[in-house]
Amino acid sequence: MDATASGTPTIQYHNIPDQPITTIVATPVPAFERRQRHCFGDSSPGEFPLAANPSIATCSFFRQHANYAPDFELCITELAALDMCQKRALFKQMTNEERQYLKQRCGGSWKLVLKFLLAGEPCLRRDKPKAIAGPGHSIAVTSKGAVYTFGSNKSGQLGHGTTEEEWEPLPLPIRSLQGIRIIQAAAAPDRTMLISDAGQVYAFGKDSFGDTEYVVQGTNVVTTPQLVESLKHIYVVQVAIGNFFTAVLSREGRVYTFSWGKDEKLGHLTDTNDLCPHPLLGALENIPVVQIAAGYCYLLALACEPNGMQVYSVGCGLGGKLGHGSRADEKYPRRIEQFQLLNLEPVVVAAGAWHAAVVGRDGRVCTWGWGRYGCLGHGNEDCESVPKVVESLSKVKAVHVATGDYTTFVVSEDGDVYSFGCGESASLGHHTVAIAADGQPVQVNRNAHVMTPELVTSLMDKVQERVVQISLTNSIFWNAHTFALTESGKLYAFGAADKGQLGIELAEGQTEGVEPVMVDVDLN
């Protein structure tokens, strides 16, 4: 067929002169200089230094104009991490010097800074409502930062300007805090502490950071929130009140303690009325901490290390609650090594009066310490001196754990709630009536102890949405009560109500809320 007639273009062929193969091989090839690519101190190739293309530094990795000067030592991944850090609330408020200090504490990498910030956000829940079931009184913080208190007020711990007992159990706002946004709170017997979004700490009630259980000589009573002067130079993000001491956590991950006493339990000697914070010395001096939890004479710290999250403990070791395999005290923070053997990375830590618990990244729950009343969930009352996985929760992926006086609560990712341990004051939340095999209702002992985790069905019956937080009384001298907070900000209460600490109306003569009841307070 004629190619021209068919419309197909004619292919032109050209003769290529013969050339010996040796001539081709011998032709010199231009030499190219091979440059080693570095990634912030790592000599392995594969990353682009900004020095090769300075224009990259003038725009954000995520298509927004950057507001920082070019840093030619940053690789692409470091630049991206820095850009993401600048979107975090805590990082935005830092000066350049403060950011560099945080970078140094996190190991000299913006990627590790970002890891630290992201690890701390679930623990602190800055923009979420919160409820704190203190010993005898309670605190509720709305998502907008308003504070409500209710319950016992003999030392002015409600912050309403008086020491009169307010037997009207309904939550009342602290009006003197108007214009100040509160993001965190903690309660102890006769004492309340609040943290603002500017990192300032306010305290009221018994004017002592030390022995909160007993009257301390020279202790004053403060009835309205007062700024803690000794903490003004520290940007605080969390406070934990234990028996005989108080601890605070700075946004850079430093831990400071008050008033432990003269026996050097926390690595320094202080008077019980000491009002000055002392940095926690030892292993955590150069390791950033994202969460602290305080129990009876001991402190737990969740630390962010380059190879993963770790838990450190310090203080009194009675009952094995420090998790090191013995009952010895620790004057300086010591890492709990058992999590390495369990191949579990802790992400949430809780300190009860005499026992502790952790949630792992994979959803497993570990408990250790004094197992009285079954509060460890292992089916017995034995003490465990190292963390042990709660096997009966093996099919549950946990996201939150709370501990109190011999009581433990676990929240799953589906919002289901499990509880175990001491059943006094009906604080476990289990039904007081069960259905027998013949279909007839049977009265159940609401104060019965629970040795292994049981689903809190009374909450499931009342709450038609996910529970995201549990708070329960963590003191050995008070009747216990419990709060359950839902994802929409509804608050449910049950347990001891002898001082109005549930925030709900009860029938005359009734001192316990035996079933969960919604508290009339708007936390959104």
Short mmCIF file of C-alpha atoms in Angstrom, two decimals:
data_model
loop_
_atom_site.label_atom_id
_atom_site.label_comp_id
_atom_site.label_asym_id
_atom_site.label_seq_id
_atom_site.Cartn_x
_atom_site.Cartn_y
_atom_site.Cartn_z
CA MET A 1 0.00 0.00 0.00
CA ASP A 2 1.20 3.50 -0.80
CA ALA A 3 2.10 5.24 2.44
CA THR A 4 1.41 8.66 0.98
CA ALA A 5 -2.01 7.70 -0.19
CA SER A 6 -2.94 6.26 3.20
CA GLY A 7 -2.09 9.52 5.00
CA THR A 8 0.64 7.94 7.11
CA PRO A 9 3.70 10.20 7.34
CA THR A 10 6.82 8.90 5.71
CA ILE A 11 9.60 7.88 8.09
CA GLN A 12 12.94 9.39 7.11
CA TYR A 13 16.02 7.22 7.61
CA HIS A 14 19.52 8.60 7.95
CA ASN A 15 22.76 6.78 7.66
CA ILE A 16 24.88 6.79 10.80
CA PRO A 17 28.55 6.53 10.01
CA ASP A 18 30.30 3.53 11.46
CA GLN A 19 32.35 4.26 14.56
CA PRO A 20 34.55 1.76 16.39
CA ILE A 21 33.29 0.74 19.80
CA THR A 22 36.66 1.54 21.29
CA THR A 23 36.27 5.12 20.17
CA ILE A 24 32.95 5.47 22.00
CA VAL A 25 34.30 3.99 25.20
CA ALA A 26 37.35 6.17 25.06
CA THR A 27 35.33 9.36 24.81
CA PRO A 28 35.78 11.25 28.12
CA VAL A 29 32.66 11.62 30.24
CA PRO A 30 32.22 14.94 32.09
CA ALA A 31 32.97 14.45 35.76
CA PHE A 32 30.27 15.51 38.24
CA GLU A 33 31.17 16.36 41.82
CA ARG A 34 29.23 14.13 44.22
CA ARG A 35 27.99 16.15 47.18
CA GLN A 36 27.12 14.46 50.45
CA ARG A 37 23.64 15.44 51.64
CA HIS A 38 23.25 15.99 55.35
CA CYS A 39 20.27 15.97 57.66
CA PHE A 40 21.03 18.02 60.78
CA GLY A 41 24.10 16.19 62.00
CA ASP A 42 23.29 12.86 60.32
CA SER A 43 25.88 11.98 57.66
CA SER A 44 23.59 9.53 55.88
CA PRO A 45 22.52 10.72 52.38
CA GLY A 46 18.97 11.38 51.35
CA GLU A 47 18.05 14.79 52.78
CA PHE A 48 18.36 18.24 51.18
CA PRO A 49 20.21 21.00 53.01
CA LEU A 50 18.63 24.44 52.69
CA ALA A 51 22.02 25.81 51.65
CA ALA A 52 21.47 24.12 48.28
CA ASN A 53 18.27 26.09 47.75
CA PRO A 54 17.87 29.02 50.17
CA SER A 55 14.58 30.05 48.60
CA ILE A 56 12.88 27.09 50.30
CA ALA A 57 13.31 28.83 53.63
CA THR A 58 11.14 31.73 52.58
CA CYS A 59 7.99 29.67 52.29
CA SER A 60 6.31 27.20 54.57
CA PHE A 61 6.36 23.48 53.92
CA PHE A 62 2.57 23.71 53.90
CA ARG A 63 2.19 26.55 51.34
CA GLN A 64 2.07 29.41 53.80
CA HIS A 65 4.61 32.16 54.20
CA ALA A 66 7.03 31.34 57.01
CA ASN A 67 7.64 33.89 59.73
CA TYR A 68 11.14 32.85 60.67
CA ALA A 69 14.53 33.52 59.13
CA PRO A 70 16.23 30.88 56.95
CA ASP A 71 18.22 28.28 58.88
CA PHE A 72 20.64 26.66 56.46
CA GLU A 73 21.26 23.74 58.84
CA LEU A 74 17.64 22.55 58.60
CA CYS A 75 16.68 19.72 56.31
CA ILE A 76 13.21 19.44 54.77
CA THR A 77 11.83 17.23 57.55
CA GLU A 78 13.20 19.52 60.27
CA LEU A 79 11.67 22.51 58.51
CA ALA A 80 8.32 20.72 58.27
CA ALA A 81 8.48 19.83 61.98
CA LEU A 82 9.24 23.45 62.91
CA ASP A 83 6.32 24.61 60.78
CA MET A 84 3.98 22.18 62.58
CA CYS A 85 5.34 23.24 65.98
CA GLN A 86 4.32 26.81 65.20
CA LYS A 87 0.71 25.67 64.91
CA ARG A 88 0.64 24.33 68.51
CA ALA A 89 -0.86 26.60 71.18
CA LEU A 90 2.02 26.33 73.65
CA PHE A 91 4.70 26.91 71.03
CA LYS A 92 3.01 30.01 69.61
CA GLN A 93 3.37 31.85 72.91
CA MET A 94 7.11 31.20 73.26
CA THR A 95 9.86 33.68 72.52
CA ASN A 96 12.75 32.72 70.24
CA GLU A 97 14.99 32.07 73.24
CA GLU A 98 12.35 29.89 74.90
CA ARG A 99 11.92 27.87 71.72
CA GLN A 100 15.64 27.25 71.44
CA TYR A 101 15.74 26.17 75.10
CA LEU A 102 12.90 23.73 74.48
CA LYS A 103 14.70 22.41 71.40
CA GLN A 104 17.82 21.84 73.48
CA ARG A 105 15.83 19.98 76.17
CA CYS A 106 14.21 17.77 73.53
CA GLY A 107 17.54 16.63 72.05
CA GLY A 108 18.34 19.39 69.55
CA SER A 109 15.72 18.50 66.93
CA TRP A 110 12.46 20.17 65.93
CA LYS A 111 11.07 16.73 65.19
CA LEU A 112 11.59 15.79 68.84
CA VAL A 113 10.04 19.10 69.93
CA LEU A 114 6.97 18.29 67.83
CA LYS A 115 6.83 14.82 69.37
CA PHE A 116 6.95 16.38 72.86
CA LEU A 117 4.16 18.86 72.07
CA LEU A 118 1.89 16.23 70.52
CA ALA A 119 2.46 13.81 73.41
CA GLY A 120 1.47 16.43 75.96
CA GLU A 121 -1.74 17.63 74.30
CA PRO A 122 -3.91 14.56 75.12
CA CYS A 123 -2.72 14.65 78.73
CA LEU A 124 -3.43 18.35 79.24
CA ARG A 125 -6.67 18.74 77.19
CA ARG A 126 -6.23 22.52 77.09
CA ASP A 127 -9.43 23.39 75.20
CA LYS A 128 -11.68 20.71 76.69
CA PRO A 129 -13.97 20.80 79.75
CA LYS A 130 -12.72 19.09 82.89
CA ALA A 131 -14.12 17.79 86.18
CA ILE A 132 -12.10 17.14 89.33
CA ALA A 133 -13.51 15.01 92.15
CA GLY A 134 -11.56 16.35 95.10
CA PRO A 135 -11.68 15.18 98.70
CA GLY A 136 -14.91 16.71 99.98
CA HIS A 137 -15.26 19.33 97.25
CA SER A 138 -15.32 19.38 93.46
CA ILE A 139 -14.24 21.56 90.54
CA ALA A 140 -15.68 21.87 87.03
CA VAL A 141 -13.89 23.82 84.28
CA THR A 142 -15.75 24.76 81.11
CA SER A 143 -14.22 24.68 77.63
CA LYS A 144 -14.19 28.51 77.74
CA GLY A 145 -12.22 28.56 81.00
CA ALA A 146 -14.93 29.39 83.57
CA VAL A 147 -14.67 27.58 86.93
CA TYR A 148 -17.47 26.14 89.09
CA THR A 149 -16.93 24.70 92.58
CA PHE A 150 -19.18 22.89 95.06
CA GLY A 151 -18.94 20.83 98.25
CA SER A 152 -17.03 21.36 101.49
CA ASN A 153 -15.80 24.90 102.18
CA LYS A 154 -14.45 24.94 105.73
CA SER A 155 -11.11 26.40 104.57
CA GLY A 156 -12.46 28.54 101.75
CA GLN A 157 -11.44 25.96 99.12
CA LEU A 158 -14.48 26.82 96.97
CA GLY A 159 -13.03 30.28 96.29
CA HIS A 160 -16.26 32.21 96.86
CA GLY A 161 -14.85 34.58 99.49
CA THR A 162 -16.13 32.85 102.65
CA THR A 163 -15.47 29.81 104.81
CA GLU A 164 -19.15 29.09 105.33
CA GLU A 165 -20.33 25.65 104.33
CA GLU A 166 -22.50 25.99 101.23
CA TRP A 167 -24.95 23.17 101.70
CA GLU A 168 -26.73 24.19 98.53
CA PRO A 169 -25.08 21.51 96.39
CA LEU A 170 -25.47 23.20 93.01
CA PRO A 171 -22.24 24.32 91.26
CA LEU A 172 -21.46 28.03 91.65
CA PRO A 173 -19.05 30.03 89.46
CA ILE A 174 -16.00 31.73 90.94
CA ARG A 175 -16.84 35.29 89.94
CA SER A 176 -13.50 36.80 90.95
CA LEU A 177 -11.88 34.89 88.04
CA GLN A 178 -13.90 36.75 85.43
CA GLY A 179 -11.63 37.58 82.49
CA ILE A 180 -9.13 34.84 83.37
CA ARG A 181 -9.31 31.64 81.34
CA ILE A 182 -8.57 28.53 83.42
CA ILE A 183 -7.36 25.38 81.64
CA GLN A 184 -6.27 23.05 84.46
CA ALA A 185 -7.24 22.40 88.10
CA ALA A 186 -6.31 20.25 91.07
CA ALA A 187 -7.94 19.62 94.45
CA ALA A 188 -6.70 18.42 97.82
CA PRO A 189 -8.29 18.38 101.28
CA ASP A 190 -9.03 22.04 102.06
CA ARG A 191 -7.13 23.34 99.01
CA THR A 192 -7.69 24.16 95.33
CA MET A 193 -5.20 25.15 92.62
CA LEU A 194 -6.00 26.50 89.15
CA ILE A 195 -3.85 27.17 86.06
CA SER A 196 -4.64 29.87 83.51
CA ASP A 197 -3.96 29.73 79.78
CA ALA A 198 -1.11 32.19 80.45
CA GLY A 199 0.66 29.63 82.66
CA GLN A 200 -0.13 31.40 85.94
CA VAL A 201 -1.14 29.47 89.06
CA TYR A 202 -3.91 30.52 91.44
CA ALA A 203 -4.46 28.90 94.85
CA PHE A 204 -7.02 29.19 97.63
CA GLY A 205 -8.08 27.32 100.73
CA LYS A 206 -5.37 26.22 103.15
CA ASP A 207 -2.29 28.33 102.46
CA SER A 208 0.28 25.53 102.36
CA PHE A 209 1.87 23.45 99.62
CA GLY A 210 2.85 20.77 102.12
CA ASP A 211 0.87 18.65 104.54
CA THR A 212 -2.65 19.21 103.23
CA GLU A 213 -4.17 16.47 105.37
CA TYR A 214 -3.55 18.06 108.73
CA VAL A 215 -3.45 21.54 110.23
CA VAL A 216 0.01 23.05 109.79
CA GLN A 217 1.27 25.58 112.30
CA GLY A 218 0.99 29.09 110.95
CA THR A 219 -1.25 28.07 108.05
CA ASN A 220 -3.54 30.81 106.80
CA VAL A 221 -6.84 30.46 105.00
CA VAL A 222 -7.39 32.13 101.61
CA THR A 223 -11.00 32.35 100.44
CA THR A 224 -10.54 33.75 96.92
CA PRO A 225 -8.08 32.76 94.17
CA GLN A 226 -4.67 34.36 94.72
CA LEU A 227 -1.75 34.34 92.30
CA VAL A 228 1.13 32.14 93.52
CA GLU A 229 3.97 34.65 93.53
CA SER A 230 6.78 32.11 93.68
CA LEU A 231 5.61 30.58 90.38
CA LYS A 232 5.27 33.81 88.40
CA HIS A 233 8.56 33.17 86.58
CA ILE A 234 7.53 29.63 85.55
CA TYR A 235 4.99 28.97 82.80
CA VAL A 236 2.99 26.14 84.42
CA VAL A 237 0.82 23.70 82.46
CA GLN A 238 -0.09 21.15 85.14
CA VAL A 239 -0.25 20.83 88.91
CA ALA A 240 -0.47 17.63 90.98
CA ILE A 241 -1.19 17.64 94.71
CA GLY A 242 0.03 14.64 96.68
CA ASN A 243 0.00 14.03 100.40
CA PHE A 244 2.64 16.27 102.04
CA PHE A 245 3.79 17.92 98.79
CA THR A 246 2.75 19.70 95.58
CA ALA A 247 4.33 19.39 92.13
CA VAL A 248 4.02 21.57 89.04
CA LEU A 249 5.04 20.97 85.43
CA SER A 250 6.37 23.77 83.22
CA ARG A 251 5.65 24.00 79.50
CA GLU A 252 9.32 23.12 78.83
CA GLY A 253 8.80 19.83 80.65
CA ARG A 254 10.56 20.74 83.92
CA VAL A 255 9.14 19.43 87.21
CA TYR A 256 9.18 21.55 90.38
CA THR A 257 8.09 20.48 93.87
CA PHE A 258 7.08 22.24 97.10
CA SER A 259 7.27 21.26 100.74
CA TRP A 260 8.21 17.61 100.69
CA GLY A 261 9.80 17.92 104.12
CA LYS A 262 13.18 17.49 105.76
CA ASP A 263 13.87 13.84 104.92
CA GLU A 264 15.10 14.54 101.36
CA LYS A 265 12.48 12.32 99.74
CA LEU A 266 12.58 14.34 96.49
CA GLY A 267 16.28 15.04 96.44
CA HIS A 268 16.16 18.30 98.38
CA LEU A 269 15.55 19.38 101.97
CA THR A 270 12.62 21.75 102.49
CA ASP A 271 10.41 22.88 105.31
CA THR A 272 6.81 21.67 105.27
CA ASN A 273 5.67 25.31 104.92
CA ASP A 274 8.14 26.08 102.13
CA LEU A 275 6.49 28.28 99.48
CA CYS A 276 9.35 28.18 96.95
CA PRO A 277 9.40 25.67 94.08
CA HIS A 278 12.48 23.47 93.82
CA PRO A 279 13.44 21.79 90.51
CA LEU A 280 13.27 18.02 90.61
CA LEU A 281 16.86 16.84 90.38
CA GLY A 282 18.33 13.69 88.92
CA ALA A 283 17.47 11.83 85.73
CA LEU A 284 14.71 14.20 84.61
CA GLU A 285 16.79 17.38 84.70
CA ASN A 286 17.47 17.09 80.96
CA ILE A 287 14.48 14.99 79.84
CA PRO A 288 11.18 16.75 79.04
CA VAL A 289 8.09 15.56 80.95
CA VAL A 290 4.57 15.71 79.46
CA GLN A 291 2.46 14.60 82.44
CA ILE A 292 2.79 14.26 86.22
CA ALA A 293 0.64 12.36 88.72
CA ALA A 294 0.85 12.45 92.52
CA GLY A 295 -0.24 9.89 95.10
CA TYR A 296 0.42 9.25 98.75
CA CYS A 297 4.03 10.45 99.20
CA TYR A 298 5.14 9.67 95.65
CA LEU A 299 5.24 11.21 92.17
CA LEU A 300 5.05 9.72 88.68
CA ALA A 301 6.30 11.50 85.56
CA LEU A 302 5.60 10.57 81.92
CA ALA A 303 8.75 11.58 80.03
CA CYS A 304 9.27 12.07 76.30
CA GLU A 305 12.54 10.43 75.25
CA PRO A 306 13.87 10.10 71.67
CA ASN A 307 13.22 6.35 71.71
CA GLY A 308 9.68 6.63 73.11
CA MET A 309 7.68 7.55 76.19
CA GLN A 310 8.92 6.41 79.60
CA VAL A 311 7.61 6.56 83.18
CA TYR A 312 9.76 7.72 86.10
CA SER A 313 8.85 7.47 89.78
CA VAL A 314 10.21 9.04 92.95
CA GLY A 315 9.29 9.14 96.63
CA CYS A 316 7.90 6.58 99.05
CA GLY A 317 7.99 2.97 97.85
CA LEU A 318 5.62 1.36 100.35
CA GLY A 319 3.35 -1.20 98.70
CA GLY A 320 5.62 -1.35 95.65
CA LYS A 321 3.91 1.69 94.13
CA LEU A 322 7.12 3.02 92.55
CA GLY A 323 7.20 0.01 90.20
CA HIS A 324 10.87 -0.96 90.57
CA GLY A 325 10.42 -4.44 92.02
CA SER A 326 10.92 -3.44 95.65
CA ARG A 327 9.40 -1.30 98.38
CA ALA A 328 12.43 0.93 98.75
CA ASP A 329 12.15 4.73 98.60
CA GLU A 330 13.69 6.66 95.72
CA LYS A 331 15.16 10.11 96.42
CA TYR A 332 15.63 10.86 92.72
CA PRO A 333 13.45 9.94 89.72
CA ARG A 334 14.11 6.45 88.45
CA ARG A 335 12.85 4.99 85.19
CA ILE A 336 10.47 2.03 85.47
CA GLU A 337 12.18 -0.59 83.32
CA GLN A 338 9.35 -3.13 83.30
CA PHE A 339 7.63 -1.42 80.36
CA GLN A 340 10.60 -2.33 78.17
CA LEU A 341 10.15 -6.00 79.05
CA LEU A 342 6.40 -5.77 78.35
CA ASN A 343 7.08 -4.03 75.02
CA LEU A 344 4.59 -1.36 76.08
CA GLU A 345 4.95 2.37 75.45
CA PRO A 346 3.09 4.38 78.13
CA VAL A 347 0.95 7.31 76.95
CA VAL A 348 -1.22 8.02 80.03
CA VAL A 349 -0.22 7.67 83.69
CA ALA A 350 -2.34 7.81 86.86
CA ALA A 351 -1.29 7.77 90.52
CA GLY A 352 -3.72 6.54 93.14
CA ALA A 353 -3.18 6.84 96.86
CA TRP A 354 -1.30 3.52 97.04
CA HIS A 355 -1.37 2.13 93.50
CA ALA A 356 -0.70 3.35 89.98
CA ALA A 357 -1.81 2.62 86.42
CA VAL A 358 -0.70 3.26 82.86
CA VAL A 359 -2.33 3.04 79.43
CA GLY A 360 -0.07 1.89 76.62
CA ARG A 361 -0.11 3.15 73.04
CA ASP A 362 -1.55 -0.21 72.01
CA GLY A 363 -4.44 0.16 74.50
CA ARG A 364 -3.18 -2.24 77.15
CA VAL A 365 -3.56 -1.29 80.82
CA CYS A 366 -0.92 -1.94 83.48
CA THR A 367 -1.35 -1.56 87.24
CA TRP A 368 0.98 -1.95 90.20
CA GLY A 369 1.27 -1.12 93.90
CA TRP A 370 -0.90 -2.12 96.84
CA GLY A 371 -3.74 -4.32 95.57
CA ARG A 372 -6.14 -3.92 98.45
CA TYR A 373 -9.84 -4.48 97.58
CA GLY A 374 -8.79 -5.64 94.10
CA CYS A 375 -7.88 -2.14 92.87
CA LEU A 376 -5.21 -3.59 90.53
CA GLY A 377 -7.79 -5.65 88.66
CA HIS A 378 -5.85 -8.92 88.78
CA GLY A 379 -8.50 -10.87 90.69
CA ASN A 380 -6.78 -10.73 94.08
CA GLU A 381 -5.51 -8.30 96.72
CA ASP A 382 -1.82 -9.02 96.19
CA CYS A 383 0.75 -6.23 95.91
CA GLU A 384 2.58 -5.90 92.60
CA SER A 385 5.96 -4.17 92.78
CA VAL A 386 6.32 -3.90 88.99
CA PRO A 387 3.70 -2.99 86.34
CA LYS A 388 1.51 -5.93 85.35
CA VAL A 389 -0.89 -6.07 82.41
CA VAL A 390 -4.58 -6.37 83.38
CA GLU A 391 -5.34 -9.51 81.39
CA SER A 392 -9.11 -9.30 81.78
CA LEU A 393 -9.00 -6.12 79.69
CA SER A 394 -7.11 -7.79 76.86
CA LYS A 395 -10.03 -7.32 74.43
CA VAL A 396 -10.47 -3.65 75.39
CA LYS A 397 -8.45 -0.86 73.79
CA ALA A 398 -8.11 1.68 76.59
CA VAL A 399 -7.50 5.40 76.08
CA HIS A 400 -7.86 6.75 79.62
CA VAL A 401 -7.29 5.53 83.18
CA ALA A 402 -8.04 7.14 86.56
CA THR A 403 -7.04 5.97 90.03
CA GLY A 404 -8.15 6.92 93.53
CA ASP A 405 -8.13 5.47 97.00
CA TYR A 406 -8.02 1.73 96.13
CA THR A 407 -10.23 2.31 93.07
CA THR A 408 -9.50 2.26 89.33
CA PHE A 409 -11.50 3.29 86.26
CA VAL A 410 -10.66 2.56 82.62
CA VAL A 411 -12.24 4.20 79.56
CA SER A 412 -12.10 2.43 76.19
CA GLU A 413 -11.83 4.09 72.77
CA ASP A 414 -15.52 3.30 72.29
CA GLY A 415 -16.39 5.28 75.42
CA ASP A 416 -17.19 2.26 77.59
CA VAL A 417 -16.22 2.54 81.26
CA TYR A 418 -14.86 -0.22 83.49
CA SER A 419 -14.23 0.01 87.24
CA PHE A 420 -12.75 -2.18 89.97
CA GLY A 421 -11.51 -1.97 93.53
CA CYS A 422 -13.10 -0.54 96.67
CA GLY A 423 -16.87 -0.27 96.40
CA GLU A 424 -17.55 1.91 99.44
CA SER A 425 -19.77 4.98 98.95
CA ALA A 426 -21.10 3.42 95.73
CA SER A 427 -18.25 5.18 93.91
CA LEU A 428 -17.70 2.31 91.43
CA GLY A 429 -20.99 3.14 89.74
CA HIS A 430 -22.41 -0.38 89.48
CA HIS A 431 -26.14 -1.02 89.58
CA THR A 432 -27.76 -1.49 92.98
CA VAL A 433 -30.43 -3.75 91.48
CA ALA A 434 -29.88 -6.83 89.31
CA ILE A 435 -32.26 -9.17 87.51
CA ALA A 436 -32.26 -12.75 88.76
CA ALA A 437 -32.71 -15.85 86.58
CA ASP A 438 -36.43 -15.86 87.29
CA GLY A 439 -36.73 -12.30 86.02
CA GLN A 440 -37.24 -10.76 89.44
CA PRO A 441 -35.20 -7.73 90.63
CA VAL A 442 -32.64 -8.48 93.32
CA GLN A 443 -31.02 -5.89 95.60
CA VAL A 444 -27.25 -5.78 95.12
CA ASN A 445 -24.71 -4.66 97.71
CA ARG A 446 -23.65 -1.32 96.27
CA ASN A 447 -20.59 -1.24 98.54
CA ALA A 448 -19.22 -4.58 97.35
CA HIS A 449 -15.58 -4.68 96.26
CA VAL A 450 -14.77 -5.66 92.67
CA MET A 451 -11.63 -7.74 92.04
CA THR A 452 -11.58 -7.61 88.22
CA PRO A 453 -12.77 -4.93 85.77
CA GLU A 454 -16.54 -4.75 85.32
CA LEU A 455 -18.45 -2.68 82.81
CA VAL A 456 -20.21 0.25 84.48
CA THR A 457 -23.61 -0.52 83.00
CA SER A 458 -25.34 2.20 85.00
CA LEU A 459 -23.47 4.77 82.89
CA MET A 460 -24.36 2.98 79.67
CA ASP A 461 -28.02 3.13 80.62
CA LYS A 462 -27.93 6.86 81.37
CA VAL A 463 -25.35 8.18 78.89
CA GLN A 464 -26.11 7.98 75.20
CA GLU A 465 -22.67 9.13 74.05
CA ARG A 466 -19.00 8.41 74.60
CA VAL A 467 -17.39 9.04 77.99
CA VAL A 468 -14.00 10.70 77.56
CA GLN A 469 -12.81 11.37 81.12
CA ILE A 470 -13.23 9.93 84.61
CA SER A 471 -12.20 11.72 87.80
CA LEU A 472 -12.45 10.19 91.26
CA THR A 473 -11.45 11.07 94.79
CA ASN A 474 -7.79 10.31 95.46
CA SER A 475 -7.40 10.57 99.23
CA ILE A 476 -7.31 8.05 102.04
CA PHE A 477 -9.31 10.09 104.58
CA TRP A 478 -12.51 10.90 102.66
CA ASN A 479 -15.54 9.16 101.27
CA ALA A 480 -15.10 8.81 97.53
CA HIS A 481 -17.14 10.15 94.63
CA THR A 482 -16.75 9.91 90.87
CA PHE A 483 -17.34 12.10 87.80
CA ALA A 484 -17.86 10.90 84.22
CA LEU A 485 -17.48 13.52 81.47
CA THR A 486 -18.90 12.93 77.97
CA GLU A 487 -17.58 14.18 74.64
CA SER A 488 -20.34 16.80 74.43
CA GLY A 489 -19.49 18.20 77.89
CA LYS A 490 -22.21 16.55 79.98
CA LEU A 491 -21.14 15.71 83.54
CA TYR A 492 -22.47 12.72 85.49
CA ALA A 493 -21.81 12.16 89.21
CA PHE A 494 -22.18 9.29 91.68
CA GLY A 495 -20.77 8.22 95.04
CA ALA A 496 -20.44 10.09 98.34
CA ALA A 497 -22.53 13.25 98.64
CA ASP A 498 -22.33 14.02 102.36
CA LYS A 499 -20.88 17.49 101.72
CA GLY A 500 -22.64 18.38 98.49
CA GLN A 501 -19.62 17.36 96.40
CA LEU A 502 -21.74 15.70 93.70
CA GLY A 503 -23.41 18.97 92.72
CA ILE A 504 -26.86 17.37 92.60
CA GLU A 505 -30.00 17.37 94.76
CA LEU A 506 -30.56 14.18 96.77
CA ALA A 507 -33.53 12.98 98.75
CA GLU A 508 -33.64 14.04 102.38
CA GLY A 509 -31.35 11.91 104.52
CA GLN A 510 -29.56 10.42 101.52
CA THR A 511 -25.75 10.76 101.58
CA GLU A 512 -24.80 8.82 98.44
CA GLY A 513 -25.63 9.03 94.79
CA VAL A 514 -26.08 5.34 94.06
CA GLU A 515 -26.78 5.84 90.34
CA PRO A 516 -25.15 8.34 87.92
CA VAL A 517 -27.06 11.63 87.74
CA MET A 518 -26.33 14.50 85.35
CA VAL A 519 -24.99 17.62 87.07
CA ASP A 520 -26.77 20.84 86.12
CA VAL A 521 -23.75 22.73 84.77
CA ASP A 522 -22.94 23.78 81.19
CA LEU A 523 -19.31 22.89 80.50
CA ASN A 524 -19.25 24.06 76.87
#
